[in-house]
């Protein structure tokens, strides 16, 4: 109860702080400027694939492995000591008496292979029972996903691909959600302000504290930014992930955006 109360107080405190910052954002025209460029934060929200489809080469290998084991009745599992390129007798522990006895107590084929590899300084563990091996010999099946067009706003569209959130401004231009950084406001607070003010209290998981990209844009010679004395803007891009189970974006109360979409990289 004490922990829950503390979390509730932290959330309430953040809400009060954000409310004050929102008021300042709407009532003040002051922004952070660095060497003639105003500072902005942009949020790149991604939705990872909801369904993972096994690649074709992995399916081909599993089919071959299953058929090979069924044909040869060989349940030997080769460990990573054979995969990693280690020189003989280097960085390899010698077999203990118990390991040697266990290998000799196995089948004749496994014992011969154990002795051959142990003489080369390699260790294998054949403790896997045949019954357990047989459980892995079943056919590998993938869940077939029937893709249906649910609209570009649906979070669950294109379940096998990565999606990215883009918003459309009043002039019809598509871009990532973006906001000016206010004086005495950290970038983290600016990103939270984007979610609260522009996306309808959308709560993604913010990845890290550092930007993943930076862009410096020059203002148009006859644009309003030049007339206000600014040379351009510096945009810092931050990554975030959409959290399953949380509400989708809602721009009904936004005065900045008129539409949004979850799009693939190709789109």
GROMACS .gro file of C-alpha atoms in nm:
model
  267
    1UNK     CA    1   0.000   0.000   0.000
    2UNK     CA    2   0.283   0.236   0.081
    3UNK     CA    3   0.447   0.169  -0.253
    4UNK     CA    4   0.119   0.216  -0.439
    5UNK     CA    5   0.060   0.544  -0.256
    6UNK     CA    6   0.408   0.665  -0.347
    7UNK     CA    7   0.354   0.581  -0.715
    8UNK     CA    8   0.020   0.760  -0.711
    9UNK     CA    9   0.178   1.069  -0.558
   10UNK     CA   10   0.456   1.070  -0.817
   11UNK     CA   11   0.202   1.048  -1.098
   12UNK     CA   12  -0.005   1.324  -0.944
   13UNK     CA   13   0.303   1.540  -0.904
   14UNK     CA   14   0.399   1.486  -1.265
   15UNK     CA   15   0.046   1.572  -1.375
   16UNK     CA   16   0.050   1.897  -1.176
   17UNK     CA   17   0.393   1.981  -1.316
   18UNK     CA   18   0.279   1.907  -1.668
   19UNK     CA   19  -0.033   2.119  -1.618
   20UNK     CA   20   0.182   2.415  -1.518
   21UNK     CA   21   0.412   2.359  -1.814
   22UNK     CA   22   0.116   2.331  -2.051
   23UNK     CA   23  -0.012   2.664  -1.921
   24UNK     CA   24   0.329   2.814  -1.974
   25UNK     CA   25   0.344   2.663  -2.322
   26UNK     CA   26   0.014   2.822  -2.422
   27UNK     CA   27   0.062   3.154  -2.244
   28UNK     CA   28   0.427   3.219  -2.323
   29UNK     CA   29   0.613   3.255  -2.651
   30UNK     CA   30   0.957   3.207  -2.493
   31UNK     CA   31   1.151   2.906  -2.618
   32UNK     CA   32   1.501   2.767  -2.581
   33UNK     CA   33   1.743   2.900  -2.843
   34UNK     CA   34   2.097   2.786  -2.914
   35UNK     CA   35   2.313   2.996  -3.146
   36UNK     CA   36   2.016   3.137  -3.331
   37UNK     CA   37   1.833   2.802  -3.361
   38UNK     CA   38   1.534   2.708  -3.151
   39UNK     CA   39   1.546   2.365  -2.985
   40UNK     CA   40   1.280   2.103  -3.053
   41UNK     CA   41   1.218   1.745  -2.948
   42UNK     CA   42   1.059   1.490  -3.182
   43UNK     CA   43   0.919   1.153  -3.074
   44UNK     CA   44   0.970   0.844  -3.290
   45UNK     CA   45   0.721   0.591  -3.152
   46UNK     CA   46   0.751   0.238  -3.282
   47UNK     CA   47   0.526  -0.063  -3.245
   48UNK     CA   48   0.725  -0.388  -3.264
   49UNK     CA   49   0.576  -0.684  -3.454
   50UNK     CA   50   0.292  -0.847  -3.265
   51UNK     CA   51   0.345  -1.179  -3.445
   52UNK     CA   52   0.687  -1.325  -3.520
   53UNK     CA   53   0.701  -1.539  -3.834
   54UNK     CA   54   0.982  -1.793  -3.863
   55UNK     CA   55   1.210  -1.709  -4.159
   56UNK     CA   56   1.213  -1.954  -4.447
   57UNK     CA   57   1.576  -2.057  -4.396
   58UNK     CA   58   1.508  -2.144  -4.032
   59UNK     CA   59   1.209  -2.357  -4.133
   60UNK     CA   60   1.421  -2.534  -4.395
   61UNK     CA   61   1.691  -2.611  -4.140
   62UNK     CA   62   1.442  -2.742  -3.885
   63UNK     CA   63   1.279  -2.966  -4.144
   64UNK     CA   64   1.621  -3.105  -4.242
   65UNK     CA   65   1.720  -3.158  -3.878
   66UNK     CA   66   1.394  -3.336  -3.799
   67UNK     CA   67   1.423  -3.565  -4.102
   68UNK     CA   68   1.790  -3.638  -4.034
   69UNK     CA   69   1.727  -3.738  -3.673
   70UNK     CA   70   1.431  -3.954  -3.772
   71UNK     CA   71   1.633  -4.128  -4.044
   72UNK     CA   72   1.953  -4.188  -3.847
   73UNK     CA   73   1.792  -4.228  -3.502
   74UNK     CA   74   2.077  -4.011  -3.376
   75UNK     CA   75   1.985  -3.795  -3.079
   76UNK     CA   76   2.331  -3.644  -3.024
   77UNK     CA   77   2.321  -3.276  -2.936
   78UNK     CA   78   2.640  -3.087  -3.025
   79UNK     CA   79   2.720  -2.811  -2.778
   80UNK     CA   80   2.875  -2.473  -2.845
   81UNK     CA   81   3.225  -2.605  -2.782
   82UNK     CA   82   3.219  -2.737  -3.137
   83UNK     CA   83   3.063  -2.424  -3.278
   84UNK     CA   84   3.310  -2.174  -3.136
   85UNK     CA   85   3.654  -2.190  -3.298
   86UNK     CA   86   3.870  -2.284  -3.000
   87UNK     CA   87   4.215  -2.433  -3.038
   88UNK     CA   88   4.273  -2.780  -2.899
   89UNK     CA   89   4.343  -2.794  -2.526
   90UNK     CA   90   4.303  -2.416  -2.491
   91UNK     CA   91   4.044  -2.262  -2.258
   92UNK     CA   92   3.878  -2.605  -2.220
   93UNK     CA   93   3.833  -2.781  -1.886
   94UNK     CA   94   3.949  -3.141  -1.865
   95UNK     CA   95   3.687  -3.410  -1.814
   96UNK     CA   96   3.630  -3.528  -1.461
   97UNK     CA   97   3.614  -3.893  -1.364
   98UNK     CA   98   3.239  -3.863  -1.312
   99UNK     CA   99   3.190  -3.727  -1.665
  100UNK     CA  100   3.397  -4.008  -1.813
  101UNK     CA  101   3.201  -4.270  -1.617
  102UNK     CA  102   2.871  -4.116  -1.725
  103UNK     CA  103   2.976  -4.120  -2.088
  104UNK     CA  104   3.083  -4.485  -2.067
  105UNK     CA  105   2.752  -4.576  -1.906
  106UNK     CA  106   2.569  -4.443  -2.210
  107UNK     CA  107   2.513  -4.627  -2.536
  108UNK     CA  108   2.807  -4.769  -2.727
  109UNK     CA  109   2.789  -4.507  -3.003
  110UNK     CA  110   2.781  -4.216  -2.758
  111UNK     CA  111   3.069  -4.362  -2.559
  112UNK     CA  112   3.287  -4.393  -2.869
  113UNK     CA  113   3.210  -4.037  -2.973
  114UNK     CA  114   3.274  -3.915  -2.617
  115UNK     CA  115   3.616  -4.078  -2.606
  116UNK     CA  116   3.709  -3.944  -2.948
  117UNK     CA  117   3.619  -3.585  -2.862
  118UNK     CA  118   3.762  -3.596  -2.510
  119UNK     CA  119   4.096  -3.701  -2.658
  120UNK     CA  120   4.089  -3.378  -2.859
  121UNK     CA  121   4.022  -3.170  -2.549
  122UNK     CA  122   3.649  -3.121  -2.615
  123UNK     CA  123   3.366  -3.190  -2.374
  124UNK     CA  124   3.011  -3.291  -2.463
  125UNK     CA  125   2.719  -3.360  -2.232
  126UNK     CA  126   2.499  -3.648  -2.346
  127UNK     CA  127   2.265  -3.630  -2.050
  128UNK     CA  128   1.968  -3.559  -2.279
  129UNK     CA  129   1.736  -3.860  -2.278
  130UNK     CA  130   1.603  -4.009  -2.600
  131UNK     CA  131   1.246  -3.944  -2.491
  132UNK     CA  132   1.320  -3.575  -2.457
  133UNK     CA  133   1.480  -3.573  -2.801
  134UNK     CA  134   1.175  -3.732  -2.957
  135UNK     CA  135   0.961  -3.448  -2.826
  136UNK     CA  136   1.150  -3.208  -3.054
  137UNK     CA  137   1.099  -3.415  -3.369
  138UNK     CA  138   0.744  -3.300  -3.435
  139UNK     CA  139   0.661  -3.085  -3.735
  140UNK     CA  140   0.733  -2.716  -3.704
  141UNK     CA  141   0.423  -2.513  -3.777
  142UNK     CA  142   0.378  -2.140  -3.803
  143UNK     CA  143   0.067  -1.945  -3.719
  144UNK     CA  144  -0.077  -1.802  -4.038
  145UNK     CA  145  -0.193  -1.447  -3.991
  146UNK     CA  146  -0.470  -1.324  -4.213
  147UNK     CA  147  -0.394  -0.958  -4.271
  148UNK     CA  148  -0.700  -0.739  -4.284
  149UNK     CA  149  -0.700  -0.368  -4.350
  150UNK     CA  150  -0.813  -0.211  -4.025
  151UNK     CA  151  -0.723   0.141  -4.126
  152UNK     CA  152  -0.399   0.330  -4.081
  153UNK     CA  153  -0.496   0.435  -3.728
  154UNK     CA  154  -0.520   0.078  -3.596
  155UNK     CA  155  -0.237  -0.024  -3.368
  156UNK     CA  156  -0.279  -0.393  -3.452
  157UNK     CA  157  -0.249  -0.360  -3.830
  158UNK     CA  158   0.042  -0.527  -4.012
  159UNK     CA  159   0.107  -0.758  -3.718
  160UNK     CA  160   0.428  -0.901  -3.866
  161UNK     CA  161   0.599  -0.564  -3.930
  162UNK     CA  162   0.732  -0.268  -3.735
  163UNK     CA  163   0.501   0.033  -3.732
  164UNK     CA  164   0.587   0.398  -3.667
  165UNK     CA  165   0.359   0.678  -3.553
  166UNK     CA  166   0.329   0.979  -3.784
  167UNK     CA  167   0.098   1.277  -3.755
  168UNK     CA  168  -0.044   1.518  -4.011
  169UNK     CA  169  -0.053   1.892  -3.951
  170UNK     CA  170  -0.320   2.135  -4.063
  171UNK     CA  171  -0.139   2.192  -4.394
  172UNK     CA  172  -0.140   1.822  -4.478
  173UNK     CA  173   0.228   1.747  -4.406
  174UNK     CA  174   0.318   1.417  -4.238
  175UNK     CA  175   0.588   1.407  -3.974
  176UNK     CA  176   0.680   1.275  -3.631
  177UNK     CA  177   0.519   1.442  -3.326
  178UNK     CA  178   0.731   1.743  -3.235
  179UNK     CA  179   0.733   2.028  -2.983
  180UNK     CA  180   0.944   2.329  -2.885
  181UNK     CA  181   1.149   2.302  -2.570
  182UNK     CA  182   1.050   2.556  -2.307
  183UNK     CA  183   1.301   2.740  -2.088
  184UNK     CA  184   1.403   2.545  -1.776
  185UNK     CA  185   1.236   2.233  -1.918
  186UNK     CA  186   1.427   1.911  -1.971
  187UNK     CA  187   1.392   1.708  -2.289
  188UNK     CA  188   1.221   1.432  -2.094
  189UNK     CA  189   0.950   1.674  -1.986
  190UNK     CA  190   0.917   1.799  -2.344
  191UNK     CA  191   0.860   1.442  -2.465
  192UNK     CA  192   0.601   1.381  -2.194
  193UNK     CA  193   0.438   1.707  -2.301
  194UNK     CA  194   0.409   1.578  -2.656
  195UNK     CA  195   0.221   1.273  -2.529
  196UNK     CA  196  -0.005   1.466  -2.294
  197UNK     CA  197  -0.076   1.775  -2.505
  198UNK     CA  198  -0.081   1.639  -2.861
  199UNK     CA  199  -0.161   1.267  -2.843
  200UNK     CA  200  -0.440   1.247  -2.587
  201UNK     CA  201  -0.244   1.123  -2.285
  202UNK     CA  202  -0.079   0.856  -2.498
  203UNK     CA  203   0.174   0.674  -2.278
  204UNK     CA  204   0.453   0.502  -2.471
  205UNK     CA  205   0.771   0.367  -2.314
  206UNK     CA  206   1.049   0.622  -2.363
  207UNK     CA  207   1.371   0.444  -2.461
  208UNK     CA  208   1.680   0.588  -2.295
  209UNK     CA  209   1.770   0.945  -2.213
  210UNK     CA  210   1.969   1.031  -2.524
  211UNK     CA  211   1.849   1.121  -2.875
  212UNK     CA  212   1.896   0.872  -3.157
  213UNK     CA  213   1.923   1.136  -3.429
  214UNK     CA  214   1.979   1.508  -3.472
  215UNK     CA  215   1.877   1.742  -3.750
  216UNK     CA  216   1.965   2.105  -3.812
  217UNK     CA  217   1.723   2.290  -4.036
  218UNK     CA  218   1.774   2.637  -4.179
  219UNK     CA  219   1.481   2.876  -4.185
  220UNK     CA  220   1.340   3.006  -4.512
  221UNK     CA  221   1.476   3.350  -4.605
  222UNK     CA  222   1.129   3.504  -4.612
  223UNK     CA  223   0.969   3.279  -4.351
  224UNK     CA  224   0.822   3.377  -4.015
  225UNK     CA  225   1.116   3.223  -3.831
  226UNK     CA  226   1.360   3.458  -4.002
  227UNK     CA  227   1.136   3.754  -3.929
  228UNK     CA  228   1.146   3.666  -3.560
  229UNK     CA  229   1.526   3.668  -3.562
  230UNK     CA  230   1.586   3.291  -3.575
  231UNK     CA  231   1.821   3.124  -3.821
  232UNK     CA  232   1.648   2.786  -3.800
  233UNK     CA  233   1.587   2.501  -3.560
  234UNK     CA  234   1.765   2.202  -3.412
  235UNK     CA  235   1.553   1.888  -3.377
  236UNK     CA  236   1.648   1.604  -3.142
  237UNK     CA  237   1.477   1.271  -3.217
  238UNK     CA  238   1.400   1.029  -2.933
  239UNK     CA  239   1.281   0.668  -2.956
  240UNK     CA  240   0.978   0.521  -2.780
  241UNK     CA  241   0.776   0.198  -2.793
  242UNK     CA  242   0.400   0.160  -2.786
  243UNK     CA  243   0.303  -0.048  -2.482
  244UNK     CA  244   0.051  -0.330  -2.547
  245UNK     CA  245  -0.278  -0.286  -2.366
  246UNK     CA  246  -0.256   0.092  -2.333
  247UNK     CA  247  -0.493   0.327  -2.521
  248UNK     CA  248  -0.416   0.434  -2.873
  249UNK     CA  249  -0.338   0.788  -2.982
  250UNK     CA  250  -0.626   1.038  -2.958
  251UNK     CA  251  -0.590   1.371  -3.139
  252UNK     CA  252  -0.948   1.485  -3.094
  253UNK     CA  253  -0.835   1.755  -2.850
  254UNK     CA  254  -0.526   1.860  -3.045
  255UNK     CA  255  -0.510   2.193  -3.222
  256UNK     CA  256  -0.187   2.103  -3.401
  257UNK     CA  257  -0.266   1.776  -3.578
  258UNK     CA  258  -0.562   1.674  -3.790
  259UNK     CA  259  -0.476   1.307  -3.848
  260UNK     CA  260  -0.236   1.032  -3.742
  261UNK     CA  261  -0.136   0.690  -3.875
  262UNK     CA  262   0.069   0.383  -3.784
  263UNK     CA  263   0.277   0.312  -4.093
  264UNK     CA  264   0.543   0.063  -4.193
  265UNK     CA  265   0.885   0.174  -4.311
  266UNK     CA  266   0.786   0.104  -4.672
  267UNK     CA  267   0.466   0.311  -4.644
   0.00000   0.00000   0.00000
